[in-house]
JSON list of C-alpha atoms in Angstrom, two decimals:
[
{"chain": "A", "resi": 1, "resn": "MET", "atom": "CA", "xyz": [13.12, -2.36, 12.32]},
{"chain": "A", "resi": 2, "resn": "LEU", "atom": "CA", "xyz": [12.24, -6.27, 12.54]},
{"chain": "A", "resi": 3, "resn": "GLN", "atom": "CA", "xyz": [14.33, -8.96, 11.45]},
{"chain": "A", "resi": 4, "resn": "ALA", "atom": "CA", "xyz": [15.37, -9.87, 7.98]},
{"chain": "A", "resi": 5, "resn": "TRP", "atom": "CA", "xyz": [14.57, -12.94, 5.92]},
{"chain": "A", "resi": 6, "resn": "SER", "atom": "CA", "xyz": [17.51, -14.97, 5.88]},
{"chain": "A", "resi": 7, "resn": "HIS", "atom": "CA", "xyz": [17.33, -15.64, 1.89]},
{"chain": "A", "resi": 8, "resn": "HIS", "atom": "CA", "xyz": [14.57, -13.90, -0.28]},
{"chain": "A", "resi": 9, "resn": "LEU", "atom": "CA", "xyz": [12.34, -11.05, 0.94]},
{"chain": "A", "resi": 10, "resn": "GLY", "atom": "CA", "xyz": [8.94, -11.90, -0.10]},
{"chain": "A", "resi": 11, "resn": "GLY", "atom": "CA", "xyz": [10.26, -15.58, -1.67]},
{"chain": "A", "resi": 12, "resn": "HIS", "atom": "CA", "xyz": [7.21, -18.14, -2.52]},
{"chain": "A", "resi": 13, "resn": "GLN", "atom": "CA", "xyz": [8.20, -19.96, 1.04]},
{"chain": "A", "resi": 14, "resn": "CYS", "atom": "CA", "xyz": [8.01, -17.25, 3.11]},
{"chain": "A", "resi": 15, "resn": "THR", "atom": "CA", "xyz": [4.97, -15.70, 1.30]},
{"chain": "A", "resi": 16, "resn": "LYS", "atom": "CA", "xyz": [3.11, -18.68, 2.07]},
{"chain": "A", "resi": 17, "resn": "GLU", "atom": "CA", "xyz": [4.32, -19.00, 5.58]},
{"chain": "A", "resi": 18, "resn": "VAL", "atom": "CA", "xyz": [2.52, -15.52, 6.08]},
{"chain": "A", "resi": 19, "resn": "GLU", "atom": "CA", "xyz": [-0.55, -16.58, 4.28]},
{"chain": "A", "resi": 20, "resn": "SER", "atom": "CA", "xyz": [-0.94, -19.82, 6.36]},
{"chain": "A", "resi": 21, "resn": "ARG", "atom": "CA", "xyz": [-0.54, -18.09, 9.73]},
{"chain": "A", "resi": 22, "resn": "VAL", "atom": "CA", "xyz": [-2.82, -14.92, 8.51]},
{"chain": "A", "resi": 23, "resn": "ARG", "atom": "CA", "xyz": [-5.67, -18.38, 7.89]},
{"chain": "A", "resi": 24, "resn": "LEU", "atom": "CA", "xyz": [-5.15, -19.73, 11.11]},
{"chain": "A", "resi": 25, "resn": "THR", "atom": "CA", "xyz": [-5.76, -16.32, 13.14]},
{"chain": "A", "resi": 26, "resn": "PRO", "atom": "CA", "xyz": [-7.85, -13.80, 10.74]},
{"chain": "A", "resi": 27, "resn": "PRO", "atom": "CA", "xyz": [-8.45, -11.54, 13.35]},
{"chain": "A", "resi": 28, "resn": "ALA", "atom": "CA", "xyz": [-4.65, -11.35, 14.50]},
{"chain": "A", "resi": 29, "resn": "ARG", "atom": "CA", "xyz": [-2.38, -7.91, 13.52]},
{"chain": "A", "resi": 30, "resn": "PHE", "atom": "CA", "xyz": [0.74, -9.21, 12.24]},
{"chain": "A", "resi": 31, "resn": "GLY", "atom": "CA", "xyz": [3.87, -8.09, 13.35]},
{"chain": "A", "resi": 32, "resn": "GLY", "atom": "CA", "xyz": [7.22, -8.99, 14.41]},
{"chain": "A", "resi": 33, "resn": "ARG", "atom": "CA", "xyz": [8.49, -12.56, 13.54]},
{"chain": "A", "resi": 34, "resn": "ARG", "atom": "CA", "xyz": [5.09, -13.32, 11.49]},
{"chain": "A", "resi": 35, "resn": "THR", "atom": "CA", "xyz": [5.88, -10.22, 8.72]},
{"chain": "A", "resi": 36, "resn": "HIS", "atom": "CA", "xyz": [9.61, -10.02, 8.61]},
{"chain": "A", "resi": 37, "resn": "ALA", "atom": "CA", "xyz": [9.86, -6.34, 7.93]},
{"chain": "A", "resi": 38, "resn": "PRO", "atom": "CA", "xyz": [11.64, -5.64, 4.53]},
{"chain": "A", "resi": 39, "resn": "GLN", "atom": "CA", "xyz": [15.35, -4.97, 4.96]},
{"chain": "A", "resi": 40, "resn": "ARG", "atom": "CA", "xyz": [16.04, -7.77, 1.98]},
{"chain": "A", "resi": 41, "resn": "CYS", "atom": "CA", "xyz": [15.00, -6.51, -1.08]},
{"chain": "A", "resi": 42, "resn": "ASP", "atom": "CA", "xyz": [16.40, -9.49, -3.38]},
{"chain": "A", "resi": 43, "resn": "GLY", "atom": "CA", "xyz": [13.37, -10.72, -3.91]},
{"chain": "A", "resi": 44, "resn": "ALA", "atom": "CA", "xyz": [11.39, -7.62, -5.05]},
{"chain": "A", "resi": 45, "resn": "TYR", "atom": "CA", "xyz": [14.19, -7.75, -7.81]},
{"chain": "A", "resi": 46, "resn": "PRO", "atom": "CA", "xyz": [14.55, -8.61, -10.47]},
{"chain": "A", "resi": 47, "resn": "THR", "atom": "CA", "xyz": [11.16, -10.49, -11.57]},
{"chain": "A", "resi": 48, "resn": "ARG", "atom": "CA", "xyz": [9.09, -8.58, -9.96]},
{"chain": "A", "resi": 49, "resn": "THR", "atom": "CA", "xyz": [10.15, -5.42, -10.20]},
{"chain": "A", "resi": 50, "resn": "ARG", "atom": "CA", "xyz": [9.48, -3.61, -14.10]},
{"chain": "A", "resi": 51, "resn": "ARG", "atom": "CA", "xyz": [12.42, -3.31, -15.99]},
{"chain": "A", "resi": 52, "resn": "ASP", "atom": "CA", "xyz": [10.84, -1.36, -18.34]},
{"chain": "A", "resi": 53, "resn": "ALA", "atom": "CA", "xyz": [9.05, 1.56, -16.12]},
{"chain": "A", "resi": 54, "resn": "ALA", "atom": "CA", "xyz": [9.39, 5.53, -16.35]},
{"chain": "A", "resi": 55, "resn": "ALA", "atom": "CA", "xyz": [12.41, 6.71, -14.15]},
{"chain": "A", "resi": 56, "resn": "GLY", "atom": "CA", "xyz": [11.96, 9.11, -11.51]},
{"chain": "A", "resi": 57, "resn": "ILE", "atom": "CA", "xyz": [13.43, 12.57, -10.04]},
{"chain": "A", "resi": 58, "resn": "ASP", "atom": "CA", "xyz": [16.84, 10.33, -10.42]},
{"chain": "A", "resi": 59, "resn": "GLY", "atom": "CA", "xyz": [16.56, 9.28, -13.62]},
{"chain": "A", "resi": 60, "resn": "MET", "atom": "CA", "xyz": [17.69, 6.26, -12.60]},
{"chain": "A", "resi": 61, "resn": "THR", "atom": "CA", "xyz": [16.42, 3.31, -15.03]},
{"chain": "A", "resi": 62, "resn": "ALA", "atom": "CA", "xyz": [16.79, -0.74, -14.12]},
{"chain": "A", "resi": 63, "resn": "GLU", "atom": "CA", "xyz": [19.93, -1.14, -16.91]},
{"chain": "A", "resi": 64, "resn": "THR", "atom": "CA", "xyz": [22.00, 1.87, -14.39]},
{"chain": "A", "resi": 65, "resn": "TYR", "atom": "CA", "xyz": [21.18, -0.17, -11.18]},
{"chain": "A", "resi": 66, "resn": "GLU", "atom": "CA", "xyz": [22.13, -3.42, -12.68]},
{"chain": "A", "resi": 67, "resn": "VAL", "atom": "CA", "xyz": [25.57, -2.21, -13.43]},
{"chain": "A", "resi": 68, "resn": "ASN", "atom": "CA", "xyz": [26.90, -2.44, -9.93]},
{"chain": "A", "resi": 69, "resn": "LEU", "atom": "CA", "xyz": [23.32, -5.07, -8.84]},
{"chain": "A", "resi": 70, "resn": "GLU", "atom": "CA", "xyz": [24.75, -6.53, -5.78]},
{"chain": "A", "resi": 71, "resn": "ALA", "atom": "CA", "xyz": [26.38, -3.52, -4.27]},
{"chain": "A", "resi": 72, "resn": "ASN", "atom": "CA", "xyz": [23.16, -1.19, -4.94]},
{"chain": "A", "resi": 73, "resn": "LEU", "atom": "CA", "xyz": [21.17, -4.30, -3.21]},
{"chain": "A", "resi": 74, "resn": "ALA", "atom": "CA", "xyz": [23.23, -4.53, -0.48]},
{"chain": "A", "resi": 75, "resn": "ASN", "atom": "CA", "xyz": [23.35, -0.82, 0.18]},
{"chain": "A", "resi": 76, "resn": "LEU", "atom": "CA", "xyz": [19.94, -0.84, 0.12]},
{"chain": "A", "resi": 77, "resn": "HIS", "atom": "CA", "xyz": [19.24, -3.29, 3.04]},
{"chain": "A", "resi": 78, "resn": "GLU", "atom": "CA", "xyz": [22.05, -2.12, 5.12]},
{"chain": "A", "resi": 79, "resn": "ARG", "atom": "CA", "xyz": [19.92, 1.56, 4.93]},
{"chain": "A", "resi": 80, "resn": "LEU", "atom": "CA", "xyz": [16.65, -0.11, 5.66]},
{"chain": "A", "resi": 81, "resn": "ARG", "atom": "CA", "xyz": [18.23, -2.75, 8.23]},
{"chain": "A", "resi": 82, "resn": "ASN", "atom": "CA", "xyz": [19.40, 0.92, 9.87]},
{"chain": "A", "resi": 83, "resn": "GLY", "atom": "CA", "xyz": [16.55, 2.46, 9.88]},
{"chain": "A", "resi": 84, "resn": "GLN", "atom": "CA", "xyz": [18.52, 4.93, 7.49]},
{"chain": "A", "resi": 85, "resn": "TYR", "atom": "CA", "xyz": [16.32, 5.03, 4.18]},
{"chain": "A", "resi": 86, "resn": "HIS", "atom": "CA", "xyz": [14.91, 7.87, 2.54]},
{"chain": "A", "resi": 87, "resn": "ALA", "atom": "CA", "xyz": [11.80, 8.06, -0.01]},
{"chain": "A", "resi": 88, "resn": "PRO", "atom": "CA", "xyz": [12.64, 10.78, -2.18]},
{"chain": "A", "resi": 89, "resn": "PRO", "atom": "CA", "xyz": [9.37, 12.82, -4.13]},
{"chain": "A", "resi": 90, "resn": "VAL", "atom": "CA", "xyz": [7.98, 11.30, -6.98]},
{"chain": "A", "resi": 91, "resn": "LYS", "atom": "CA", "xyz": [7.76, 12.72, -10.13]},
{"chain": "A", "resi": 92, "resn": "ARG", "atom": "CA", "xyz": [4.75, 14.45, -11.29]},
{"chain": "A", "resi": 93, "resn": "VAL", "atom": "CA", "xyz": [3.41, 13.59, -14.95]},
{"chain": "A", "resi": 94, "resn": "TYR", "atom": "CA", "xyz": [0.35, 13.63, -16.36]},
{"chain": "A", "resi": 95, "resn": "ILE", "atom": "CA", "xyz": [-1.81, 11.05, -18.51]},
{"chain": "A", "resi": 96, "resn": "ALA", "atom": "CA", "xyz": [-4.76, 11.82, -20.38]},
{"chain": "A", "resi": 97, "resn": "LYS", "atom": "CA", "xyz": [-8.28, 10.54, -19.29]},
{"chain": "A", "resi": 98, "resn": "GLU", "atom": "CA", "xyz": [-11.36, 9.70, -21.05]},
{"chain": "A", "resi": 99, "resn": "ASP", "atom": "CA", "xyz": [-13.18, 12.82, -20.27]},
{"chain": "A", "resi": 100, "resn": "GLY", "atom": "CA", "xyz": [-10.55, 14.67, -21.69]},
{"chain": "A", "resi": 101, "resn": "SER", "atom": "CA", "xyz": [-8.63, 15.94, -18.20]},
{"chain": "A", "resi": 102, "resn": "GLN", "atom": "CA", "xyz": [-5.28, 14.73, -17.43]},
{"chain": "A", "resi": 103, "resn": "ARG", "atom": "CA", "xyz": [-4.95, 12.37, -14.10]},
{"chain": "A", "resi": 104, "resn": "PRO", "atom": "CA", "xyz": [-1.48, 13.19, -12.26]},
{"chain": "A", "resi": 105, "resn": "ILE", "atom": "CA", "xyz": [1.01, 10.51, -11.66]},
{"chain": "A", "resi": 106, "resn": "GLY", "atom": "CA", "xyz": [3.73, 9.98, -9.16]},
{"chain": "A", "resi": 107, "resn": "ILE", "atom": "CA", "xyz": [6.75, 7.85, -10.62]},
{"chain": "A", "resi": 108, "resn": "PRO", "atom": "CA", "xyz": [9.04, 6.93, -7.78]},
{"chain": "A", "resi": 109, "resn": "VAL", "atom": "CA", "xyz": [12.58, 6.20, -8.35]},
{"chain": "A", "resi": 110, "resn": "PHE", "atom": "CA", "xyz": [13.32, 3.13, -9.21]},
{"chain": "A", "resi": 111, "resn": "GLU", "atom": "CA", "xyz": [15.10, 2.06, -5.86]},
{"chain": "A", "resi": 112, "resn": "ASP", "atom": "CA", "xyz": [12.17, 2.98, -4.32]},
{"chain": "A", "resi": 113, "resn": "LYS", "atom": "CA", "xyz": [10.16, 0.58, -6.44]},
{"chain": "A", "resi": 114, "resn": "ILE", "atom": "CA", "xyz": [11.77, -2.55, -5.40]},
{"chain": "A", "resi": 115, "resn": "VAL", "atom": "CA", "xyz": [11.26, -1.68, -1.69]},
{"chain": "A", "resi": 116, "resn": "GLN", "atom": "CA", "xyz": [7.94, -0.89, -2.66]},
{"chain": "A", "resi": 117, "resn": "ARG", "atom": "CA", "xyz": [7.08, -4.26, -4.07]},
{"chain": "A", "resi": 118, "resn": "ALA", "atom": "CA", "xyz": [9.04, -5.99, -0.98]},
{"chain": "A", "resi": 119, "resn": "VAL", "atom": "CA", "xyz": [6.32, -4.40, 1.16]},
{"chain": "A", "resi": 120, "resn": "THR", "atom": "CA", "xyz": [3.66, -4.87, -1.24]},
{"chain": "A", "resi": 121, "resn": "MET", "atom": "CA", "xyz": [4.50, -8.46, -1.07]},
{"chain": "A", "resi": 122, "resn": "ILE", "atom": "CA", "xyz": [4.13, -8.92, 2.38]},
{"chain": "A", "resi": 123, "resn": "LEU", "atom": "CA", "xyz": [0.93, -6.92, 2.43]},
{"chain": "A", "resi": 124, "resn": "GLY", "atom": "CA", "xyz": [-0.64, -8.93, -0.18]},
{"chain": "A", "resi": 125, "resn": "ALA", "atom": "CA", "xyz": [0.35, -12.11, 1.59]},
{"chain": "A", "resi": 126, "resn": "ILE", "atom": "CA", "xyz": [-1.92, -11.07, 4.44]},
{"chain": "A", "resi": 127, "resn": "TYR", "atom": "CA", "xyz": [-4.79, -9.18, 2.94]},
{"chain": "A", "resi": 128, "resn": "GLU", "atom": "CA", "xyz": [-5.46, -11.44, 0.19]},
{"chain": "A", "resi": 129, "resn": "GLN", "atom": "CA", "xyz": [-6.57, -13.68, 2.78]},
{"chain": "A", "resi": 130, "resn": "ASP", "atom": "CA", "xyz": [-9.06, -10.75, 4.01]},
{"chain": "A", "resi": 131, "resn": "PHE", "atom": "CA", "xyz": [-10.60, -9.89, 0.28]},
{"chain": "A", "resi": 132, "resn": "LYS", "atom": "CA", "xyz": [-13.96, -10.95, -0.60]},
{"chain": "A", "resi": 133, "resn": "ASP", "atom": "CA", "xyz": [-14.87, -13.37, -3.69]},
{"chain": "A", "resi": 134, "resn": "CYS", "atom": "CA", "xyz": [-16.17, -10.77, -5.41]},
{"chain": "A", "resi": 135, "resn": "SER", "atom": "CA", "xyz": [-12.95, -8.36, -5.65]},
{"chain": "A", "resi": 136, "resn": "TYR", "atom": "CA", "xyz": [-11.04, -8.21, -8.19]},
{"chain": "A", "resi": 137, "resn": "GLY", "atom": "CA", "xyz": [-9.20, -5.28, -8.28]},
{"chain": "A", "resi": 138, "resn": "PHE", "atom": "CA", "xyz": [-5.20, -5.21, -8.33]},
{"chain": "A", "resi": 139, "resn": "ARG", "atom": "CA", "xyz": [-5.17, -8.99, -7.17]},
{"chain": "A", "resi": 140, "resn": "PRO", "atom": "CA", "xyz": [-3.20, -11.97, -8.47]},
{"chain": "A", "resi": 141, "resn": "LYS", "atom": "CA", "xyz": [-4.66, -13.78, -10.70]},
{"chain": "A", "resi": 142, "resn": "ARG", "atom": "CA", "xyz": [-7.32, -11.74, -11.04]},
{"chain": "A", "resi": 143, "resn": "SER", "atom": "CA", "xyz": [-8.25, -9.26, -14.02]},
{"chain": "A", "resi": 144, "resn": "PRO", "atom": "CA", "xyz": [-10.75, -6.53, -15.27]},
{"chain": "A", "resi": 145, "resn": "HIS", "atom": "CA", "xyz": [-11.80, -8.84, -17.83]},
{"chain": "A", "resi": 146, "resn": "GLN", "atom": "CA", "xyz": [-13.05, -11.39, -15.01]},
{"chain": "A", "resi": 147, "resn": "ALA", "atom": "CA", "xyz": [-14.90, -9.03, -13.28]},
{"chain": "A", "resi": 148, "resn": "LEU", "atom": "CA", "xyz": [-17.05, -7.95, -16.28]},
{"chain": "A", "resi": 149, "resn": "ASP", "atom": "CA", "xyz": [-17.60, -11.81, -16.31]},
{"chain": "A", "resi": 150, "resn": "ALA", "atom": "CA", "xyz": [-18.52, -12.40, -13.03]},
{"chain": "A", "resi": 151, "resn": "LEU", "atom": "CA", "xyz": [-20.73, -9.07, -13.29]},
{"chain": "A", "resi": 152, "resn": "ARG", "atom": "CA", "xyz": [-22.66, -10.32, -16.60]},
{"chain": "A", "resi": 153, "resn": "LYS", "atom": "CA", "xyz": [-23.02, -13.57, -15.15]},
{"chain": "A", "resi": 154, "resn": "GLN", "atom": "CA", "xyz": [-25.03, -11.92, -11.77]},
{"chain": "A", "resi": 155, "resn": "CYS", "atom": "CA", "xyz": [-27.09, -9.51, -14.25]},
{"chain": "A", "resi": 156, "resn": "MET", "atom": "CA", "xyz": [-28.31, -12.75, -16.54]},
{"chain": "A", "resi": 157, "resn": "GLU", "atom": "CA", "xyz": [-28.73, -14.93, -13.58]},
{"chain": "A", "resi": 158, "resn": "GLY", "atom": "CA", "xyz": [-30.35, -12.26, -11.48]},
{"chain": "A", "resi": 159, "resn": "ARG", "atom": "CA", "xyz": [-32.35, -10.23, -14.20]},
{"chain": "A", "resi": 160, "resn": "ILE", "atom": "CA", "xyz": [-31.03, -6.77, -13.37]},
{"chain": "A", "resi": 161, "resn": "GLY", "atom": "CA", "xyz": [-31.56, -4.21, -15.72]},
{"chain": "A", "resi": 162, "resn": "TRP", "atom": "CA", "xyz": [-29.74, -1.40, -14.40]},
{"chain": "A", "resi": 163, "resn": "ILE", "atom": "CA", "xyz": [-26.04, -0.30, -13.30]},
{"chain": "A", "resi": 164, "resn": "VAL", "atom": "CA", "xyz": [-25.00, 2.82, -11.90]},
{"chain": "A", "resi": 165, "resn": "ASP", "atom": "CA", "xyz": [-21.05, 3.67, -12.79]},
{"chain": "A", "resi": 166, "resn": "ALA", "atom": "CA", "xyz": [-19.96, 5.52, -9.58]},
{"chain": "A", "resi": 167, "resn": "ASP", "atom": "CA", "xyz": [-16.45, 7.14, -8.70]},
{"chain": "A", "resi": 168, "resn": "VAL", "atom": "CA", "xyz": [-15.30, 9.02, -5.91]},
{"chain": "A", "resi": 169, "resn": "SER", "atom": "CA", "xyz": [-14.08, 12.55, -6.79]},
{"chain": "A", "resi": 170, "resn": "ALA", "atom": "CA", "xyz": [-10.38, 13.19, -6.46]},
{"chain": "A", "resi": 171, "resn": "PHE", "atom": "CA", "xyz": [-10.14, 10.04, -4.14]},
{"chain": "A", "resi": 172, "resn": "PHE", "atom": "CA", "xyz": [-6.13, 10.04, -4.24]},
{"chain": "A", "resi": 173, "resn": "ASP", "atom": "CA", "xyz": [-5.95, 13.66, -3.88]},
{"chain": "A", "resi": 174, "resn": "SER", "atom": "CA", "xyz": [-7.69, 14.02, -0.78]},
{"chain": "A", "resi": 175, "resn": "LEU", "atom": "CA", "xyz": [-7.00, 10.69, 0.69]},
{"chain": "A", "resi": 176, "resn": "ASP", "atom": "CA", "xyz": [-7.19, 11.18, 4.54]},
{"chain": "A", "resi": 177, "resn": "ARG", "atom": "CA", "xyz": [-3.45, 9.96, 5.66]},
{"chain": "A", "resi": 178, "resn": "GLY", "atom": "CA", "xyz": [-4.46, 9.28, 9.42]},
{"chain": "A", "resi": 179, "resn": "LEU", "atom": "CA", "xyz": [-7.58, 7.11, 8.37]},
{"chain": "A", "resi": 180, "resn": "LEU", "atom": "CA", "xyz": [-5.38, 5.36, 6.00]},
{"chain": "A", "resi": 181, "resn": "ARG", "atom": "CA", "xyz": [-2.70, 4.30, 8.36]},
{"chain": "A", "resi": 182, "resn": "GLU", "atom": "CA", "xyz": [-5.50, 3.36, 11.34]},
{"chain": "A", "resi": 183, "resn": "ILE", "atom": "CA", "xyz": [-7.25, 1.18, 8.64]},
{"chain": "A", "resi": 184, "resn": "ILE", "atom": "CA", "xyz": [-3.59, -0.58, 7.63]},
{"chain": "A", "resi": 185, "resn": "GLU", "atom": "CA", "xyz": [-2.76, -1.04, 11.28]},
{"chain": "A", "resi": 186, "resn": "GLN", "atom": "CA", "xyz": [-5.75, -3.06, 12.17]},
{"chain": "A", "resi": 187, "resn": "ARG", "atom": "CA", "xyz": [-4.24, -5.78, 10.16]},
{"chain": "A", "resi": 188, "resn": "ILE", "atom": "CA", "xyz": [0.03, -4.63, 10.06]},
{"chain": "A", "resi": 189, "resn": "ASN", "atom": "CA", "xyz": [1.34, -4.10, 13.58]},
{"chain": "A", "resi": 190, "resn": "ASP", "atom": "CA", "xyz": [4.83, -3.92, 12.42]},
{"chain": "A", "resi": 191, "resn": "GLY", "atom": "CA", "xyz": [6.90, -0.24, 13.48]},
{"chain": "A", "resi": 192, "resn": "GLY", "atom": "CA", "xyz": [8.94, -0.92, 10.10]},
{"chain": "A", "resi": 193, "resn": "ILE", "atom": "CA", "xyz": [6.33, -1.39, 7.23]},
{"chain": "A", "resi": 194, "resn": "ILE", "atom": "CA", "xyz": [4.04, 1.47, 8.54]},
{"chain": "A", "resi": 195, "resn": "ARG", "atom": "CA", "xyz": [6.92, 3.78, 8.59]},
{"chain": "A", "resi": 196, "resn": "LEU", "atom": "CA", "xyz": [8.07, 2.60, 5.43]},
{"chain": "A", "resi": 197, "resn": "ILE", "atom": "CA", "xyz": [4.31, 3.89, 3.94]},
{"chain": "A", "resi": 198, "resn": "GLY", "atom": "CA", "xyz": [4.83, 6.69, 6.00]},
{"chain": "A", "resi": 199, "resn": "LYS", "atom": "CA", "xyz": [7.92, 8.36, 4.32]},
{"chain": "A", "resi": 200, "resn": "TRP", "atom": "CA", "xyz": [6.09, 7.37, 1.31]},
{"chain": "A", "resi": 201, "resn": "LEU", "atom": "CA", "xyz": [3.00, 9.28, 1.95]},
{"chain": "A", "resi": 202, "resn": "ASN", "atom": "CA", "xyz": [5.12, 12.24, 3.41]},
{"chain": "A", "resi": 203, "resn": "ALA", "atom": "CA", "xyz": [7.97, 11.99, 0.39]},
{"chain": "A", "resi": 204, "resn": "GLY", "atom": "CA", "xyz": [7.01, 15.36, -1.57]},
{"chain": "A", "resi": 205, "resn": "VAL", "atom": "CA", "xyz": [5.77, 15.62, -5.18]},
{"chain": "A", "resi": 206, "resn": "LEU", "atom": "CA", "xyz": [8.63, 17.46, -7.49]},
{"chain": "A", "resi": 207, "resn": "GLU", "atom": "CA", "xyz": [6.63, 19.25, -10.97]},
{"chain": "A", "resi": 208, "resn": "GLY", "atom": "CA", "xyz": [8.92, 20.71, -12.95]},
{"chain": "A", "resi": 209, "resn": "GLU", "atom": "CA", "xyz": [11.55, 22.70, -10.88]},
{"chain": "A", "resi": 210, "resn": "GLN", "atom": "CA", "xyz": [8.39, 23.15, -7.98]},
{"chain": "A", "resi": 211, "resn": "LEU", "atom": "CA", "xyz": [8.73, 21.13, -4.92]},
{"chain": "A", "resi": 212, "resn": "SER", "atom": "CA", "xyz": [5.86, 20.58, -2.87]},
{"chain": "A", "resi": 213, "resn": "TYR", "atom": "CA", "xyz": [4.85, 18.67, 0.29]},
{"chain": "A", "resi": 214, "resn": "PRO", "atom": "CA", "xyz": [0.54, 17.99, 0.00]},
{"chain": "A", "resi": 215, "resn": "GLU", "atom": "CA", "xyz": [-0.78, 17.82, 3.67]},
{"chain": "A", "resi": 216, "resn": "LYS", "atom": "CA", "xyz": [-3.41, 15.11, 2.41]},
{"chain": "A", "resi": 217, "resn": "GLY", "atom": "CA", "xyz": [-4.12, 12.96, -0.47]},
{"chain": "A", "resi": 218, "resn": "THR", "atom": "CA", "xyz": [-1.52, 10.53, -1.97]},
{"chain": "A", "resi": 219, "resn": "PRO", "atom": "CA", "xyz": [-0.10, 10.02, -5.74]},
{"chain": "A", "resi": 220, "resn": "GLN", "atom": "CA", "xyz": [-0.85, 7.72, -7.89]},
{"chain": "A", "resi": 221, "resn": "GLY", "atom": "CA", "xyz": [1.73, 6.00, -9.82]},
{"chain": "A", "resi": 222, "resn": "GLY", "atom": "CA", "xyz": [3.31, 3.42, -6.96]},
{"chain": "A", "resi": 223, "resn": "VAL", "atom": "CA", "xyz": [3.91, -0.10, -6.77]},
{"chain": "A", "resi": 224, "resn": "ALA", "atom": "CA", "xyz": [2.50, 0.07, -3.12]},
{"chain": "A", "resi": 225, "resn": "THR", "atom": "CA", "xyz": [-0.75, 2.75, -4.06]},
{"chain": "A", "resi": 226, "resn": "PRO", "atom": "CA", "xyz": [-3.31, -0.30, -5.32]},
{"chain": "A", "resi": 227, "resn": "LEU", "atom": "CA", "xyz": [-2.97, -2.43, -2.02]},
{"chain": "A", "resi": 228, "resn": "THR", "atom": "CA", "xyz": [-2.53, 0.53, 0.33]},
{"chain": "A", "resi": 229, "resn": "GLN", "atom": "CA", "xyz": [-5.48, 2.61, -1.03]}
]
């Protein structure tokens, strides 16, 4: 695991430092001292981690975690620093879709959400420099409404009369993990981050009392899911 940030992981100053390096050398793979692997999670909590989200398999809520917040974060920091952090299985729940079917969601434990947020803050600082201006999904200061406004403008200016709505069937369930890792490693050369992503992909899924370890795909619902997928 690479060096920790001396103050707040993902803090504004550190994030801006990574962004600046990416702008100067866009094709580079970032690792070592340039990304600062997520050993401290102070900056990912509490303002950047949702406190009202559903609890994972351990039932831990933000309110309970905050009872011993400093000790819990210190313990988490130590496990990350020593490479002893283990990602628990996600809890499987289902939400209804518009077509009447159900979408499977994987809910991580609260502490895992903190670590995922820390990693997402680092990756976001890098990938934000790569995204095209026409990309709106899960990006800071962008929303679906802005995407619709941009699409409407293009249709009006280009006199477009047809719009094709397409979706990849069961994308998250069939995602090739090896390919995902190859794509991430094109930009990220940080073993600590790569190992954490691998732990999340292989953490397992607990549905009721049945624990399974799918060999492909990735659960929807994690903090890091939108950016890594």
